[in-house]
PDB file of C-alpha atoms in Angstrom:
ATOM      1  CA  MET A 180     137.264 142.800  91.736  1.00 41.00           C
ATOM      2  CA  THR A 181     139.340 144.372  94.473  1.00 39.00           C
ATOM      3  CA  ALA A 182     137.415 145.901  97.338  1.00 44.00           C
ATOM      4  CA  THR A 183     138.274 148.011 100.359  1.00 39.00           C
ATOM      5  CA  VAL A 184     136.629 148.019 103.762  1.00 41.00           C
ATOM      6  CA  GLN A 185     135.294 151.450 104.559  1.00 40.00           C
ATOM      7  CA  GLY A 186     136.118 153.298 107.772  1.00 36.00           C
ATOM      8  CA  ASP A 187     132.495 153.398 108.847  1.00 38.00           C
ATOM      9  CA  ALA A 188     132.306 149.595 109.258  1.00 38.00           C
ATOM     10  CA  GLU A 189     131.965 149.791 113.043  1.00 38.00           C
ATOM     11  CA  GLN A 190     129.160 152.329 112.702  1.00 38.00           C
ATOM     12  CA  GLN A 191     127.473 150.033 110.231  1.00 36.00           C
ATOM     13  CA  SER A 192     127.755 147.250 112.780  1.00 37.00           C
ATOM     14  CA  ARG A 193     126.202 149.348 115.513  1.00 35.00           C
ATOM     15  CA  ASP A 194     123.437 150.415 113.149  1.00 37.00           C
ATOM     16  CA  ALA A 195     122.631 146.776 112.433  1.00 39.00           C
ATOM     17  CA  GLU A 196     120.697 146.328 115.672  1.00 42.00           C
ATOM     18  CA  LEU A 197     117.508 144.521 114.821  1.00 38.00           C
ATOM     19  CA  GLY A 198     114.978 144.709 117.586  1.00 43.00           C
ATOM     20  CA  ARG A 199     116.630 142.888 120.500  1.00 44.00           C
ATOM     21  CA  ARG A 200     119.208 141.255 118.223  1.00 53.00           C
ATOM     22  CA  LEU A 201     122.631 142.520 117.182  1.00 57.00           C
ATOM     23  CA  ALA A 202     124.507 141.313 114.112  1.00 60.00           C
ATOM     24  CA  ASP A 203     128.051 140.110 114.842  1.00 58.00           C
ATOM     25  CA  LYS A 204     129.660 142.176 112.102  1.00 63.00           C
ATOM     26  CA  LEU A 205     128.311 144.229 109.211  1.00 64.00           C
ATOM     27  CA  VAL A 206     130.855 145.623 106.741  1.00 66.00           C
ATOM     28  CA  ARG A 207     130.315 147.974 103.833  1.00 70.00           C
ATOM     29  CA  VAL A 208     132.563 147.029 100.902  1.00 67.00           C
ATOM     30  CA  VAL A 209     133.059 149.384  97.964  1.00 71.00           C
ATOM     31  CA  ASP A 210     134.705 148.764  94.582  1.00 73.00           C
ATOM     32  CA  SER A 211     138.293 150.095  94.563  1.00 75.00           C
ATOM     33  CA  THR A 212     137.515 152.034  91.377  1.00 77.00           C
ATOM     34  CA  GLY A 213     135.189 154.231  93.409  1.00 68.00           C
ATOM     35  CA  ARG A 214     131.964 153.142  91.726  1.00 69.00           C
ATOM     36  CA  GLU A 215     128.811 153.739  93.705  1.00 64.00           C
ATOM     37  CA  ASP A 216     127.680 150.111  93.526  1.00 66.00           C
ATOM     38  CA  TRP A 217     128.269 148.451  96.912  1.00 73.00           C
ATOM     39  CA  LEU A 218     127.088 145.553  99.021  1.00 79.00           C
ATOM     40  CA  LEU A 219     126.959 144.623 102.703  1.00 84.00           C
ATOM     41  CA  ILE A 220     128.701 141.604 104.200  1.00 87.00           C
ATOM     42  CA  HIS A 221     127.224 140.162 107.389  1.00 89.00           C
ATOM     43  CA  VAL A 222     129.515 137.727 109.248  1.00 88.00           C
ATOM     44  CA  GLU A 223     128.037 135.597 112.035  1.00 88.00           C
ATOM     45  CA  VAL A 224     130.515 133.811 114.331  1.00 86.00           C
ATOM     46  CA  GLN A 225     128.884 130.936 116.200  1.00 86.00           C
ATOM     47  CA  GLY A 226     130.608 129.161 119.090  1.00 84.00           C
ATOM     48  CA  ASP A 227     127.883 126.613 119.895  1.00 84.00           C
ATOM     49  CA  ALA A 228     125.737 124.365 117.723  1.00 86.00           C
ATOM     50  CA  GLU A 229     122.537 126.411 117.957  1.00 86.00           C
ATOM     51  CA  PRO A 230     119.618 124.944 115.994  1.00 89.00           C
ATOM     52  CA  ASP A 231     118.201 128.347 115.061  1.00 89.00           C
ATOM     53  CA  LEU A 232     121.379 129.778 113.466  1.00 91.00           C
ATOM     54  CA  ALA A 233     120.196 129.421 109.862  1.00 94.00           C
ATOM     55  CA  GLU A 234     116.854 131.041 110.667  1.00 93.00           C
ATOM     56  CA  ARG A 235     118.649 133.866 112.466  1.00 90.00           C
ATOM     57  CA  LEU A 236     120.846 134.541 109.427  1.00 93.00           C
ATOM     58  CA  PHE A 237     117.739 134.626 107.262  1.00 94.00           C
ATOM     59  CA  VAL A 238     116.138 137.213 109.554  1.00 92.00           C
ATOM     60  CA  TYR A 239     119.316 139.303 109.779  1.00 90.00           C
ATOM     61  CA  ASN A 240     119.833 139.212 106.029  1.00 92.00           C
ATOM     62  CA  TYR A 241     116.352 140.456 105.227  1.00 92.00           C
ATOM     63  CA  ARG A 242     116.261 143.118 107.935  1.00 90.00           C
ATOM     64  CA  ILE A 243     119.650 144.470 106.908  1.00 88.00           C
ATOM     65  CA  TYR A 244     118.426 144.603 103.316  1.00 90.00           C
ATOM     66  CA  ASP A 245     115.185 146.248 104.438  1.00 89.00           C
ATOM     67  CA  ARG A 246     117.147 148.981 106.204  1.00 86.00           C
ATOM     68  CA  HIS A 247     119.807 149.681 103.546  1.00 84.00           C
ATOM     69  CA  ARG A 248     118.182 148.459 100.327  1.00 86.00           C
ATOM     70  CA  ARG A 249     121.490 147.015  99.157  1.00 84.00           C
ATOM     71  CA  PRO A 250     122.623 143.434  98.388  1.00 87.00           C
ATOM     72  CA  VAL A 251     123.554 141.576 101.587  1.00 90.00           C
ATOM     73  CA  VAL A 252     125.964 138.629 101.732  1.00 91.00           C
ATOM     74  CA  SER A 253     125.622 136.501 104.882  1.00 93.00           C
ATOM     75  CA  LEU A 254     128.555 134.317 105.972  1.00 92.00           C
ATOM     76  CA  ALA A 255     128.794 131.925 108.931  1.00 93.00           C
ATOM     77  CA  VAL A 256     131.939 131.011 110.885  1.00 91.00           C
ATOM     78  CA  LEU A 257     131.288 127.841 112.905  1.00 91.00           C
ATOM     79  CA  ALA A 258     133.622 127.636 115.899  1.00 88.00           C
ATOM     80  CA  ASP A 259     131.837 124.799 117.728  1.00 87.00           C
ATOM     81  CA  GLU A 260     133.148 121.281 118.404  1.00 87.00           C
ATOM     82  CA  ARG A 261     130.505 119.277 116.511  1.00 89.00           C
ATOM     83  CA  ALA A 262     131.961 118.059 113.215  1.00 90.00           C
ATOM     84  CA  ASP A 263     128.535 117.120 111.856  1.00 91.00           C
ATOM     85  CA  TRP A 264     126.836 120.499 112.424  1.00 91.00           C
ATOM     86  CA  ARG A 265     127.020 122.468 109.173  1.00 94.00           C
ATOM     87  CA  PRO A 266     123.944 124.639 108.593  1.00 93.00           C
ATOM     88  CA  ASP A 267     123.934 126.378 105.216  1.00 93.00           C
ATOM     89  CA  HIS A 268     120.319 127.234 104.375  1.00 95.00           C
ATOM     90  CA  PHE A 269     116.884 128.134 105.684  1.00 95.00           C
ATOM     91  CA  GLY A 270     113.544 128.530 103.949  1.00 95.00           C
ATOM     92  CA  TRP A 271     110.300 126.982 102.836  1.00 95.00           C
ATOM     93  CA  GLN A 272     108.080 126.301  99.819  1.00 95.00           C
ATOM     94  CA  ARG A 273     104.303 126.592  99.748  1.00 95.00           C
ATOM     95  CA  TRP A 274     101.927 126.607  96.785  1.00 95.00           C
ATOM     96  CA  GLY A 275     104.594 127.545  94.279  1.00 95.00           C
ATOM     97  CA  CYS A 276     106.062 130.261  96.509  1.00 95.00           C
ATOM     98  CA  GLU A 277     109.697 129.743  97.555  1.00 94.00           C
ATOM     99  CA  VAL A 278     111.386 131.847 100.257  1.00 95.00           C
ATOM    100  CA  GLY A 279     114.759 131.333 101.914  1.00 95.00           C
ATOM    101  CA  ILE A 280     118.500 131.815 102.071  1.00 95.00           C
ATOM    102  CA  ARG A 281     121.566 129.711 101.290  1.00 95.00           C
ATOM    103  CA  PHE A 282     124.833 130.910 102.766  1.00 95.00           C
ATOM    104  CA  PRO A 283     128.501 129.828 102.772  1.00 95.00           C
ATOM    105  CA  CYS A 284     129.933 128.650 106.081  1.00 93.00           C
ATOM    106  CA  VAL A 285     133.446 127.991 107.338  1.00 92.00           C
ATOM    107  CA  LYS A 286     133.960 125.172 109.847  1.00 92.00           C
ATOM    108  CA  LEU A 287     137.027 125.901 111.944  1.00 92.00           C
ATOM    109  CA  LEU A 288     137.340 122.235 112.939  1.00 92.00           C
ATOM    110  CA  ASP A 289     138.201 121.441 109.320  1.00 92.00           C
ATOM    111  CA  TYR A 290     141.470 123.311 109.739  1.00 92.00           C
ATOM    112  CA  ARG A 291     142.802 120.624 112.082  1.00 91.00           C
ATOM    113  CA  ALA A 292     143.554 118.635 108.939  1.00 93.00           C
ATOM    114  CA  ARG A 293     145.126 121.737 107.334  1.00 93.00           C
ATOM    115  CA  TRP A 294     147.528 122.618 110.148  1.00 92.00           C
ATOM    116  CA  ALA A 295     150.589 122.810 107.871  1.00 92.00           C
ATOM    117  CA  GLU A 296     148.725 125.318 105.713  1.00 92.00           C
ATOM    118  CA  LEU A 297     147.990 127.457 108.767  1.00 92.00           C
ATOM    119  CA  GLU A 298     151.631 127.214 109.865  1.00 90.00           C
ATOM    120  CA  ALA A 299     152.836 128.524 106.509  1.00 89.00           C
ATOM    121  CA  SER A 300     150.269 131.301 106.192  1.00 90.00           C
ATOM    122  CA  THR A 301     151.085 134.986 106.717  1.00 87.00           C
ATOM    123  CA  ASN A 302     147.406 135.797 107.267  1.00 89.00           C
ATOM    124  CA  PRO A 303     146.900 136.811 110.937  1.00 89.00           C
ATOM    125  CA  PHE A 304     143.624 134.892 111.030  1.00 90.00           C
ATOM    126  CA  ALA A 305     145.614 131.679 110.592  1.00 91.00           C
ATOM    127  CA  VAL A 306     147.040 132.264 114.083  1.00 91.00           C
ATOM    128  CA  VAL A 307     143.580 133.082 115.453  1.00 90.00           C
ATOM    129  CA  ILE A 308     142.266 129.758 114.125  1.00 91.00           C
ATOM    130  CA  GLN A 309     145.285 127.878 115.488  1.00 93.00           C
ATOM    131  CA  ALA A 310     144.807 129.399 118.946  1.00 92.00           C
ATOM    132  CA  HIS A 311     141.098 128.566 118.900  1.00 91.00           C
ATOM    133  CA  LEU A 312     141.707 124.931 117.904  1.00 92.00           C
ATOM    134  CA  LYS A 313     144.445 124.412 120.481  1.00 92.00           C
ATOM    135  CA  THR A 314     142.222 125.940 123.173  1.00 90.00           C
ATOM    136  CA  GLN A 315     139.620 123.286 122.403  1.00 89.00           C
ATOM    137  CA  GLU A 316     142.096 120.408 122.107  1.00 90.00           C
ATOM    138  CA  THR A 317     144.033 121.121 125.325  1.00 90.00           C
ATOM    139  CA  ARG A 318     141.191 122.140 127.635  1.00 86.00           C
ATOM    140  CA  HIS A 319     142.136 119.483 130.215  1.00 87.00           C
ATOM    141  CA  ALA A 320     145.834 119.026 129.311  1.00 91.00           C
ATOM    142  CA  PRO A 321     147.964 121.906 130.689  1.00 91.00           C
ATOM    143  CA  GLU A 322     151.311 120.425 129.605  1.00 93.00           C
ATOM    144  CA  GLU A 323     150.074 119.972 126.038  1.00 94.00           C
ATOM    145  CA  ARG A 324     148.689 123.511 126.140  1.00 93.00           C
ATOM    146  CA  TYR A 325     152.078 124.812 127.264  1.00 93.00           C
ATOM    147  CA  TRP A 326     153.838 123.327 124.235  1.00 95.00           C
ATOM    148  CA  ALA A 327     151.074 124.461 121.873  1.00 93.00           C
ATOM    149  CA  LYS A 328     151.206 128.011 123.225  1.00 92.00           C
ATOM    150  CA  LEU A 329     155.004 128.132 123.019  1.00 92.00           C
ATOM    151  CA  ALA A 330     154.989 126.886 119.426  1.00 92.00           C
ATOM    152  CA  LEU A 331     152.367 129.450 118.412  1.00 91.00           C
ATOM    153  CA  ALA A 332     154.226 132.284 120.131  1.00 89.00           C
ATOM    154  CA  LYS A 333     157.493 131.392 118.398  1.00 89.00           C
ATOM    155  CA  SER A 334     155.748 131.123 115.044  1.00 90.00           C
ATOM    156  CA  LEU A 335     154.786 134.803 115.221  1.00 88.00           C
ATOM    157  CA  TYR A 336     158.393 135.895 114.763  1.00 85.00           C
ATOM    158  CA  ARG A 337     159.029 134.000 111.538  1.00 85.00           C
ATOM    159  CA  ARG A 338     155.982 135.206 109.593  1.00 85.00           C
ATOM    160  CA  GLY A 339     157.430 138.590 108.701  1.00 81.00           C
ATOM    161  CA  TRP A 340     155.073 140.737 110.739  1.00 84.00           C
ATOM    162  CA  ALA A 341     155.816 144.078 112.388  1.00 83.00           C
ATOM    163  CA  ARG A 342     156.398 144.316 116.140  1.00 82.00           C
ATOM    164  CA  ASP A 343     152.943 145.777 116.887  1.00 82.00           C
ATOM    165  CA  ASP A 344     151.229 142.973 114.975  1.00 85.00           C
ATOM    166  CA  ILE A 345     153.245 140.353 116.880  1.00 85.00           C
ATOM    167  CA  LEU A 346     152.350 141.936 120.213  1.00 83.00           C
ATOM    168  CA  GLU A 347     148.646 142.067 119.358  1.00 84.00           C
ATOM    169  CA  LEU A 348     148.559 138.436 118.279  1.00 87.00           C
ATOM    170  CA  PHE A 349     150.628 137.407 121.290  1.00 86.00           C
ATOM    171  CA  ARG A 350     148.025 139.019 123.567  1.00 84.00           C
ATOM    172  CA  PHE A 351     145.320 137.028 121.807  1.00 85.00           C
ATOM    173  CA  ILE A 352     147.231 133.762 122.192  1.00 88.00           C
ATOM    174  CA  ASP A 353     147.963 134.569 125.832  1.00 84.00           C
ATOM    175  CA  TRP A 354     144.275 135.081 126.593  1.00 82.00           C
ATOM    176  CA  MET A 355     143.037 132.071 124.673  1.00 85.00           C
ATOM    177  CA  LEU A 356     145.566 129.543 125.975  1.00 88.00           C
ATOM    178  CA  ARG A 357     145.550 130.146 129.714  1.00 86.00           C
ATOM    179  CA  LEU A 358     148.068 128.173 131.769  1.00 86.00           C
ATOM    180  CA  PRO A 359     148.680 127.447 135.460  1.00 88.00           C
ATOM    181  CA  GLU A 360     151.024 130.001 137.022  1.00 84.00           C
ATOM    182  CA  VAL A 361     154.062 127.692 137.097  1.00 88.00           C
ATOM    183  CA  LEU A 362     153.709 126.975 133.375  1.00 89.00           C
ATOM    184  CA  GLU A 363     153.127 130.664 132.611  1.00 85.00           C
ATOM    185  CA  GLU A 364     156.422 131.572 134.272  1.00 84.00           C
ATOM    186  CA  ARG A 365     158.166 128.773 132.409  1.00 88.00           C
ATOM    187  CA  LEU A 366     156.709 130.061 129.158  1.00 87.00           C
ATOM    188  CA  TRP A 367     157.836 133.657 129.787  1.00 85.00           C
ATOM    189  CA  SER A 368     161.350 132.456 130.539  1.00 85.00           C
ATOM    190  CA  GLU A 369     161.422 130.434 127.332  1.00 88.00           C
ATOM    191  CA  ILE A 370     160.123 133.373 125.277  1.00 85.00           C
ATOM    192  CA  GLN A 371     162.744 135.670 126.774  1.00 82.00           C
ATOM    193  CA  THR A 372     165.509 133.224 125.840  1.00 85.00           C
ATOM    194  CA  PHE A 373     164.068 132.808 122.349  1.00 85.00           C
ATOM    195  CA  GLU A 374     163.866 136.563 121.812  1.00 80.00           C
ATOM    196  CA  GLY A 375     167.472 136.927 122.868  1.00 81.00           C
ATOM    197  CA  ILE A 376     168.558 134.351 120.302  1.00 82.00           C
ATOM    198  CA  GLU A 377     166.460 135.946 117.576  1.00 76.00           C
ATOM    199  CA  HIS A 378     167.477 139.511 118.590  1.00 73.00           C
ATOM    200  CA  MET A 379     163.807 140.515 118.729  1.00 75.00           C
ATOM    201  CA  PRO A 380     163.023 141.778 122.262  1.00 73.00           C
ATOM    202  CA  TYR A 381     159.309 142.335 121.708  1.00 70.00           C
ATOM    203  CA  VAL A 382     157.189 140.653 124.368  1.00 66.00           C
ATOM    204  CA  THR A 383     159.749 141.119 127.150  1.00 56.00           C
ATOM    205  CA  SER A 384     159.391 144.905 126.897  1.00 50.00           C
ATOM    206  CA  VAL A 385     157.740 147.123 129.502  1.00 42.00           C
ATOM    207  CA  GLU A 386     154.440 146.374 127.781  1.00 51.00           C
ATOM    208  CA  ARG A 387     154.651 142.857 129.192  1.00 55.00           C
ATOM    209  CA  ILE A 388     154.981 144.283 132.704  1.00 46.00           C
ATOM    210  CA  GLY A 389     151.935 146.487 132.277  1.00 48.00           C
ATOM    211  CA  ILE A 390     149.663 143.904 130.733  1.00 51.00           C
ATOM    212  CA  ARG A 391     150.727 140.641 132.350  1.00 55.00           C
ATOM    213  CA  LYS A 392     151.843 141.628 135.826  1.00 50.00           C
ATOM    214  CA  GLY A 393     149.221 144.280 136.500  1.00 47.00           C
ATOM    215  CA  LEU A 394     149.057 147.566 138.322  1.00 39.00           C
ATOM    216  CA  GLN A 395     150.201 146.343 141.757  1.00 43.00           C
ATOM    217  CA  GLU A 396     153.703 145.362 140.649  1.00 46.00           C
ATOM    218  CA  GLY A 397     154.126 148.675 138.861  1.00 41.00           C
ATOM    219  CA  ILE A 398     153.193 150.677 141.950  1.00 39.00           C
ATOM    220  CA  GLN A 399     155.430 148.629 144.260  1.00 46.00           C
ATOM    221  CA  GLN A 400     158.442 149.197 142.037  1.00 49.00           C
ATOM    222  CA  GLY A 401     157.740 152.905 141.626  1.00 42.00           C
ATOM    223  CA  ILE A 402     157.306 152.707 137.878  1.00 36.00           C
ATOM    224  CA  GLN A 403     156.786 156.075 136.228  1.00 44.00           C
ATOM    225  CA  GLN A 404     153.366 157.548 135.515  1.00 45.00           C
ATOM    226  CA  GLY A 405     153.483 156.624 131.828  1.00 42.00           C
ATOM    227  CA  ILE A 406     153.581 152.915 132.597  1.00 38.00           C
ATOM    228  CA  GLN A 407     150.726 153.261 135.095  1.00 44.00           C
ATOM    229  CA  GLN A 408     148.627 154.755 132.306  1.00 48.00           C
ATOM    230  CA  GLY A 409     149.644 151.852 130.101  1.00 44.00           C
ATOM    231  CA  VAL A 410     148.409 149.417 132.754  1.00 45.00           C
ATOM    232  CA  ALA A 411     145.018 151.145 132.900  1.00 50.00           C
ATOM    233  CA  GLN A 412     144.782 150.848 129.135  1.00 55.00           C
ATOM    234  CA  GLY A 413     145.795 147.216 129.454  1.00 55.00           C
ATOM    235  CA  LEU A 414     142.869 146.533 131.803  1.00 63.00           C
ATOM    236  CA  GLN A 415     140.453 148.017 129.301  1.00 70.00           C
ATOM    237  CA  HIS A 416     142.057 145.961 126.556  1.00 67.00           C
ATOM    238  CA  GLU A 417     141.561 142.833 128.678  1.00 73.00           C
ATOM    239  CA  ARG A 418     137.871 143.668 129.115  1.00 76.00           C
ATOM    240  CA  LEU A 419     137.459 144.090 125.362  1.00 78.00           C
ATOM    241  CA  LEU A 420     139.199 140.771 124.734  1.00 78.00           C
ATOM    242  CA  LEU A 421     136.824 139.024 127.120  1.00 80.00           C
ATOM    243  CA  VAL A 422     133.835 140.534 125.332  1.00 81.00           C
ATOM    244  CA  ARG A 423     135.237 139.299 122.014  1.00 79.00           C
ATOM    245  CA  LEU A 424     135.870 135.835 123.429  1.00 79.00           C
ATOM    246  CA  ALA A 425     132.328 135.736 124.838  1.00 81.00           C
ATOM    247  CA  ARG A 426     130.992 136.661 121.407  1.00 81.00           C
ATOM    248  CA  TRP A 427     133.171 133.966 119.798  1.00 76.00           C
ATOM    249  CA  ARG A 428     132.048 131.246 122.203  1.00 78.00           C
ATOM    250  CA  PHE A 429     128.460 132.133 123.055  1.00 81.00           C
ATOM    251  CA  GLY A 430     127.195 134.617 120.484  1.00 81.00           C
ATOM    252  CA  ALA A 431     126.380 138.310 120.243  1.00 82.00           C
ATOM    253  CA  GLU A 432     123.626 138.424 122.884  1.00 84.00           C
ATOM    254  CA  VAL A 433     125.831 136.974 125.646  1.00 84.00           C
ATOM    255  CA  ALA A 434     128.694 139.292 124.647  1.00 83.00           C
ATOM    256  CA  GLU A 435     126.390 142.306 124.804  1.00 86.00           C
ATOM    257  CA  ARG A 436     125.257 141.355 128.324  1.00 87.00           C
ATOM    258  CA  SER A 437     128.863 140.708 129.385  1.00 84.00           C
ATOM    259  CA  ALA A 438     130.250 144.159 128.529  1.00 84.00           C
ATOM    260  CA  PRO A 439     128.625 146.265 131.317  1.00 85.00           C
ATOM    261  CA  LEU A 440     129.366 143.566 133.910  1.00 85.00           C
ATOM    262  CA  LEU A 441     133.050 143.445 132.928  1.00 82.00           C
ATOM    263  CA  ASP A 442     133.282 147.213 133.433  1.00 81.00           C
ATOM    264  CA  GLN A 443     132.514 146.546 137.114  1.00 82.00           C
ATOM    265  CA  VAL A 444     135.432 144.100 137.547  1.00 79.00           C
ATOM    266  CA  PRO A 445     138.099 146.240 139.231  1.00 72.00           C
ATOM    267  CA  ASN A 446     141.518 144.607 138.745  1.00 72.00           C
ATOM    268  CA  ALA A 447     143.744 142.560 136.463  1.00 70.00           C
ATOM    269  CA  GLN A 448     143.767 139.414 138.622  1.00 72.00           C
ATOM    270  CA  ALA A 449     139.977 139.192 138.639  1.00 76.00           C
ATOM    271  CA  LEU A 450     139.936 139.639 134.857  1.00 73.00           C
ATOM    272  CA  GLU A 451     142.558 136.919 134.422  1.00 72.00           C
ATOM    273  CA  ASP A 452     140.510 134.558 136.567  1.00 74.00           C
ATOM    274  CA  LEU A 453     137.456 135.329 134.461  1.00 77.00           C
ATOM    275  CA  ALA A 454     139.339 134.470 131.274  1.00 76.00           C
ATOM    276  CA  GLY A 455     139.829 130.936 132.555  1.00 73.00           C
ATOM    277  CA  THR A 456     136.203 130.791 133.681  1.00 78.00           C
ATOM    278  CA  LEU A 457     134.995 131.873 130.251  1.00 77.00           C
ATOM    279  CA  LEU A 458     136.985 129.210 128.440  1.00 71.00           C
ATOM    280  CA  ALA A 459     135.826 126.514 130.874  1.00 69.00           C
ATOM    281  CA  SER A 460     132.132 127.492 130.858  1.00 74.00           C
ATOM    282  CA  PRO A 461     130.000 124.977 128.955  1.00 73.00           C
ATOM    283  CA  ASP A 462     127.409 127.587 127.953  1.00 78.00           C
ATOM    284  CA  GLY A 463     126.608 131.278 128.039  1.00 80.00           C
ATOM    285  CA  GLY A 464     124.359 131.019 131.067  1.00 82.00           C
ATOM    286  CA  THR A 465     127.133 129.550 133.211  1.00 83.00           C
ATOM    287  CA  TRP A 466     129.515 132.284 132.071  1.00 82.00           C
ATOM    288  CA  LEU A 467     127.044 135.100 132.836  1.00 86.00           C
ATOM    289  CA  GLU A 468     126.328 133.652 136.273  1.00 85.00           C
ATOM    290  CA  ALA A 469     130.067 133.619 137.125  1.00 82.00           C
ATOM    291  CA  LEU A 470     130.460 137.129 135.704  1.00 83.00           C
ATOM    292  CA  ASN A 471     127.582 138.426 137.822  1.00 84.00           C
ATOM    293  CA  GLN A 472     129.254 137.056 140.949  1.00 82.00           C
ATOM    294  CA  ALA A 473     132.594 138.656 140.050  1.00 81.00           C
ATOM    295  CA  ALA A 474     130.986 142.006 139.249  1.00 79.00           C
ATOM    296  CA  GLY A 475     128.892 141.987 142.413  1.00 69.00           C
TER     297      GLY A 475
END
């Protein structure tokens, strides 16, 4: 059966607030034939090995069903670094009564052994998984991270995607795989040379100036008003990326608390510094403490 994701998916997600909890993603999927029968898919992305994940999915699943009275499919994406942590059920049995849930889960660590498959894939999520895995593997190895980031960036051009898709994925890679300044400049130079050879001047466009170099450089060079607006949009995009990364690493509650604090961070440099802090933070509490200091 072919299905399409409806345009109200984000509204469904916002409506999925359950008490003080917020589901990561809730999507309404409808049969492409237009039949009225439909179900809800709840995807939970978990960055740490939390012992209560299975119970939380059980609670979410029932409460979503209780609100919408439709079948609910719960799925877990495990982005942690513990190979042996693979929750897939929760429940209990008492006196002949059985209650619970069993759910499929995807362990991103498993894709380390399927790297060639990711390399050959034209699914954008293959690149997202690659960037996530390389972020984990190269946390304390900047030179290795440089080569991993360069390889991922170059791979975007050979997968047959449109320019806008390449730019969006490049932004994601750039935020996930942060490098020291000297390696960043080396990377940009290499990308520029590569784009010249491939005749695809995508990332070296004015968009790079707005997003990577920030508002100050644009003002100093007297760049026109249109680019200044692009920079402002770039800052907001950076804030949204940080919220998404916080959700990926530490869960929905930490991401929800991060959003209003990030709105108080005034400039691109501070946001870039926070990206590195987020990736280096061992837990959500450490990240929120650093974010509070930056926002204050």
